[in-house]
XYZ file of C-alpha atoms in Angstrom:
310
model
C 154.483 202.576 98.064
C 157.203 201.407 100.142
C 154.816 201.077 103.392
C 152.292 199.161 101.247
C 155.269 196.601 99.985
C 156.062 196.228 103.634
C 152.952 195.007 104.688
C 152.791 193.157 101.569
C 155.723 190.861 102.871
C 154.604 190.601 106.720
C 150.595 189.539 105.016
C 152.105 187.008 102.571
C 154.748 186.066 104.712
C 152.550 185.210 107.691
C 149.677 183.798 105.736
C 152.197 181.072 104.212
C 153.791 180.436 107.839
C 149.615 180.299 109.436
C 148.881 178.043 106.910
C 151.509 175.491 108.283
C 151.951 176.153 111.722
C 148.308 176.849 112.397
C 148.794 178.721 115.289
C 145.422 178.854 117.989
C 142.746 176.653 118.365
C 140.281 174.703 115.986
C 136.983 175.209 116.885
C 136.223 171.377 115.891
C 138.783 170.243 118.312
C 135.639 170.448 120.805
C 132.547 169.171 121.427
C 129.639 171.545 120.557
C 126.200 171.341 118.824
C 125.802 174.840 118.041
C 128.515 177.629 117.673
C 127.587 181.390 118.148
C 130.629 183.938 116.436
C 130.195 187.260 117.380
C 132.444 189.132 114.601
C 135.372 191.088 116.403
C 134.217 190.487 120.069
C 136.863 191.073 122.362
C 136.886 189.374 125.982
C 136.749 192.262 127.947
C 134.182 193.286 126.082
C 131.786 190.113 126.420
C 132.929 189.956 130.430
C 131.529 193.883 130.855
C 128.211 192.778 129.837
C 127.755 189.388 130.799
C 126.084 190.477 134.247
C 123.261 191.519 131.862
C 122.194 188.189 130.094
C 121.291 185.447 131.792
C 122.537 183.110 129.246
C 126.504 184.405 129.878
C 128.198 182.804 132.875
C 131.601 182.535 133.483
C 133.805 184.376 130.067
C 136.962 181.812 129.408
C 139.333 183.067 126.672
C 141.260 181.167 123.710
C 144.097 182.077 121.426
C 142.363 182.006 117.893
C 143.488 180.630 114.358
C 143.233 184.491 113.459
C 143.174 187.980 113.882
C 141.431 188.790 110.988
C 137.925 186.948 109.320
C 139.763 185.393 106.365
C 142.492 184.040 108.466
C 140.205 182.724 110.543
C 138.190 181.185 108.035
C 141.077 179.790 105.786
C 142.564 178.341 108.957
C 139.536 176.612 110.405
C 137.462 175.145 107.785
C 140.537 172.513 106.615
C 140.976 169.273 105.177
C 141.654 167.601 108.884
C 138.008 168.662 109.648
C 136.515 167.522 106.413
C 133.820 164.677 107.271
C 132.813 167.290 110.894
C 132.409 170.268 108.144
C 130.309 167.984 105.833
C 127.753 167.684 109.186
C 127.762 171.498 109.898
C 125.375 174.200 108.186
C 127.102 177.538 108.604
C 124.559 180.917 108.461
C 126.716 183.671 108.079
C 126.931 187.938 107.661
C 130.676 187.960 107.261
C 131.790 189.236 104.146
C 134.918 187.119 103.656
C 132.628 183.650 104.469
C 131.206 184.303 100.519
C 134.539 183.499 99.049
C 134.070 180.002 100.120
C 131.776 180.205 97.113
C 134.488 180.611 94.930
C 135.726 178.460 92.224
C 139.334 179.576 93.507
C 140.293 180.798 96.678
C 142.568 183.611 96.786
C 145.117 182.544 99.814
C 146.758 185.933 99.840
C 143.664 188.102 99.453
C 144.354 190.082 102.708
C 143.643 193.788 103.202
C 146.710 194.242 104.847
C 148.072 192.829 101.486
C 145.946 194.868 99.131
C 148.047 196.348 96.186
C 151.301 194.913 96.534
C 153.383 192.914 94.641
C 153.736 190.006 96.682
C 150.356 189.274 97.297
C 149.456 188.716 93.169
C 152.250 186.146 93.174
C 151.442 182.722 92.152
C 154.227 181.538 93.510
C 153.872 182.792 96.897
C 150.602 181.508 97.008
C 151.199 178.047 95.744
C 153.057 178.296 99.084
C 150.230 178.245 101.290
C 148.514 174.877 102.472
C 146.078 173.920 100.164
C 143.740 172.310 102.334
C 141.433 174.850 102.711
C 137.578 173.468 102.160
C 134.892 175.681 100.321
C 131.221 175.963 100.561
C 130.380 172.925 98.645
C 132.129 170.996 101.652
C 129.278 171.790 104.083
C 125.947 170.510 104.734
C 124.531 173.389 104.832
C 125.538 176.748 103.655
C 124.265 179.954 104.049
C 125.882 183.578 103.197
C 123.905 186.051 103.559
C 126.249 189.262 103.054
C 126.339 188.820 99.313
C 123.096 186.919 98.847
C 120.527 189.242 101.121
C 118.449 192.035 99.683
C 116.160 194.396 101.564
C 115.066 197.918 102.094
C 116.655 199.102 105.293
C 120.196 199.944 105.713
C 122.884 197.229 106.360
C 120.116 194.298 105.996
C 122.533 192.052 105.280
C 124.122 192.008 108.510
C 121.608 192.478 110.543
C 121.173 190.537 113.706
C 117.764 190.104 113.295
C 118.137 188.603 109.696
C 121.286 186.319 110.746
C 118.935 185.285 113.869
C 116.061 183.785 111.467
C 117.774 182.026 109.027
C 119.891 180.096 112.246
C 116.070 179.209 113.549
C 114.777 178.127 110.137
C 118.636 176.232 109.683
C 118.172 174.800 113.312
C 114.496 173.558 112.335
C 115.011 172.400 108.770
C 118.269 170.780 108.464
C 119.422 167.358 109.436
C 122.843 169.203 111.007
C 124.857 167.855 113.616
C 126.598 171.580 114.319
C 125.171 174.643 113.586
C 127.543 178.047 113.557
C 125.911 181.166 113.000
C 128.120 183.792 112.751
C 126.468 187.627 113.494
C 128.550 190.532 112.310
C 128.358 192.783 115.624
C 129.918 193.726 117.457
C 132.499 194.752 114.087
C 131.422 198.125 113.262
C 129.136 199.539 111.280
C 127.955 200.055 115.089
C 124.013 199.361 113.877
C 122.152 199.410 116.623
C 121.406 202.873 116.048
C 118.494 203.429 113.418
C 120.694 206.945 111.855
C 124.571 206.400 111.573
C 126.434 209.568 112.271
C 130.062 208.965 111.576
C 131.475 207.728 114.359
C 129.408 204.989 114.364
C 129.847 203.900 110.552
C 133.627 205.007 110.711
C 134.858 204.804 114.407
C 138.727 204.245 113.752
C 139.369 208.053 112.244
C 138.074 208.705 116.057
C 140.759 207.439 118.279
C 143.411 210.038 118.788
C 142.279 211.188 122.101
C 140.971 208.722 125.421
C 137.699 210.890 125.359
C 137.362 209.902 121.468
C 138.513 206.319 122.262
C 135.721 206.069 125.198
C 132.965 206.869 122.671
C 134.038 204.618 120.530
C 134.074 201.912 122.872
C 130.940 202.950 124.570
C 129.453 202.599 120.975
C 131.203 198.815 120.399
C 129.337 198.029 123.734
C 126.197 198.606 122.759
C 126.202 197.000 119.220
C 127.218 193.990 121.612
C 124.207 194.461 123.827
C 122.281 195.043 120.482
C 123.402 191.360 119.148
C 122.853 189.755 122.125
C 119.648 190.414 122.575
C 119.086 188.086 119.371
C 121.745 185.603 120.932
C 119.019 185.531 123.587
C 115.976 184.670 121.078
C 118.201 182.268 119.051
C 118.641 180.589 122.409
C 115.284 180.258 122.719
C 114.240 179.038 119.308
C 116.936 176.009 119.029
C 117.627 172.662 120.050
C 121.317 172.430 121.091
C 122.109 170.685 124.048
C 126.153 172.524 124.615
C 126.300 175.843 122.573
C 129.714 177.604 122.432
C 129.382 181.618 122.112
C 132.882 183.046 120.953
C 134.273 185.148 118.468
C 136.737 184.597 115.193
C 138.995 187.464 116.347
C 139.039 190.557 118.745
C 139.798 194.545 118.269
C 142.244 196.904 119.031
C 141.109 200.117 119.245
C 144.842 201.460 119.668
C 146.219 204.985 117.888
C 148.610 203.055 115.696
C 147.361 199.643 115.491
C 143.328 200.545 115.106
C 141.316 197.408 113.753
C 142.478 194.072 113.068
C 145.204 193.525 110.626
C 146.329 189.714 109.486
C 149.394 188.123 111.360
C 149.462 190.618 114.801
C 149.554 188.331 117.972
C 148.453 191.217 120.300
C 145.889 189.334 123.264
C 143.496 192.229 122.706
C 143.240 191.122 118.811
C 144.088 187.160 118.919
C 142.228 186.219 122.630
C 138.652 185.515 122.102
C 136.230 185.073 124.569
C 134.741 181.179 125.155
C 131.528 180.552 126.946
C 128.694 177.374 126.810
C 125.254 177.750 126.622
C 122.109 175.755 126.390
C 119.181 176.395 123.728
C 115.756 175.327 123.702
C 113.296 175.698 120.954
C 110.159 177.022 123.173
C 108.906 178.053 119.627
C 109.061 181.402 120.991
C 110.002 183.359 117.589
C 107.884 182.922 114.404
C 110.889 183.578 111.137
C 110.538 186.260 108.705
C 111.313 185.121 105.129
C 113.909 187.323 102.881
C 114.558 187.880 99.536
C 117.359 186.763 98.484
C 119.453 187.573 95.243
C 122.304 185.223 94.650
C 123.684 187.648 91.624
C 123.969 191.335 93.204
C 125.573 194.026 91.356
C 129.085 194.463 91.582
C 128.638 198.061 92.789
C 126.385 196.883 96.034
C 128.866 194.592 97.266
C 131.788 197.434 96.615
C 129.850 199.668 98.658
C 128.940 196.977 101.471
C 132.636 196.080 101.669
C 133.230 200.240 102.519
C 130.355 200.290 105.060
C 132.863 197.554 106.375
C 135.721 199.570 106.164
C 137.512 196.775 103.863
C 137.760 199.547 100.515
């Protein structure tokens, strides 16, 4: 109770003081045409493989707007970046993107947060800026967490899924920017067909540095496993400067495990920054989907635990 109330005030606290001081860079403070996010990529991470992909040169960093997806997103898609956001269509897997589809965004809806008193204040949250832009605001939007309905396991994030809808955005929309935002390499670690747990629930396995290597060996290669559909998108889309970085990085530590709102650690709040070019060589035919804009509450509960977010 008490550790929950605790966290409660360093959430609300920092989500009030983010949403004024807006610590980290915009990503519309730059010049890009299309923007690749690869959920919870850490630097290190993207400079061990970029020997491997042609398409990775030299791995800059950048302090982000957040160390967790909501932060990120409440803290990026603002009211200063209104008529650039009204030119972008924005494919995404991240789970905390749908709430953009909301009728009323919940500032203080953090999972750091969750349960305690503070964050269900109205007063707190009529603290936060309210400048925060929603779906409506973009050209083009496109959530597929929520929305995407198939037979095999964790569909709706798959990179292979995320990777056709960016083609079929790319080709079909008048967009100036295009951000397509993959959910690797954030665990579930997919790129295995059969999950054992490890791979569906890595942070129970990071009490010992033999534990912690598998772990990160497995984070590695759901980062190969996306960017080997970085590599098609590439291929399948006109964008002349394409900036491949991530909306916040991991920590993998004993006591501070994931990525938790407000924590300025390098590891979680450095993201990698790297350009690009893309060519549509018509390479990749698109599958089509079926998607299901009302999904049963349950399905989304249990998506949110494959996440780890429940």
């Amino acid at each position: 109770m008490v550790k929950r109330e605790l966290a409660g005030v360093w959430g609300v606290g920092w989500a009030i003081a983010q949403s004024h001081l807006r610590f980290g860079f915009n990503i519309y403070d730059y010049e890009w045409d299309a923007l690749v996010i690869l959920d919870a990529c850490r630097v290190d991470a993207l400079r061990q493989v970029a020997n491997e992909f042609d398409f990775l040169d030299t791995i800059g960093s950048k302090w982000s707007r957040g160390s967790t997806s909501k932060e990120w997103l409440d803290n990026t898609f603002v009211e200063k970046h209104r008529s650039k956001v009204a030119q972008t269509a924005y494919v995404t897997a991240n789970s905390f993107a749908r709430k953009l589809q909301w009728d009323k965004l919940d500032r203080l809806d953090y999972v750091l947060c969750s349960g305690s008193t503070l964050a269900s204040s109205n007063f707190l949250e009529g603290l936060v800026k309210s400048d925060q832009l929603s779906a409506s605001d973009f050209l083009y939007f496109d959530s597929l967490w929520d929305r995407m309905v198939g037979e095999s396991s964790h569909h709706e994030i798959h990179p292979k899924v995320v990777t056709d809808r960016a083609i079929d955005a790319g080709r079909n929309t008048d967009c100036d920017r295009l951000i397509v935002h993959y959910m690797q390499p954030h665990h579930p670690f997919i790129y295995k067909d059969q999950l054992d747990d490890l791979h569906q629930n890595p942070f129970q396995y990071l009490d010992s540095q033999d534990a912690r290597n598998k772990v990160w060996n497995a984070y590695i290669e759901n980062l190969r496993f996306v960017l080997d559909y970085v590599s098609t998108l590439l291929d399948n889309l006109n964008a002349k400067k394409v900036v491949i970085t991530s909306d916040h990085g991991e920590l993998f530590g004993k006591y501070l495990k994931t990525h938790p709102v407000g924590v300025m650690h390098p590891n979680l709040r450095k993201v990698p920054w790297t350009t690009a070019t893309a060519t549509d060589n018509k390479t990749h035919q698109t599958d089509k989907y079926n998607i299901d804009d009302s999904l049963k509450e349950k399905e989304i509960k249990d998506r949110l635990a494959d996440l780890g977010y429940l």
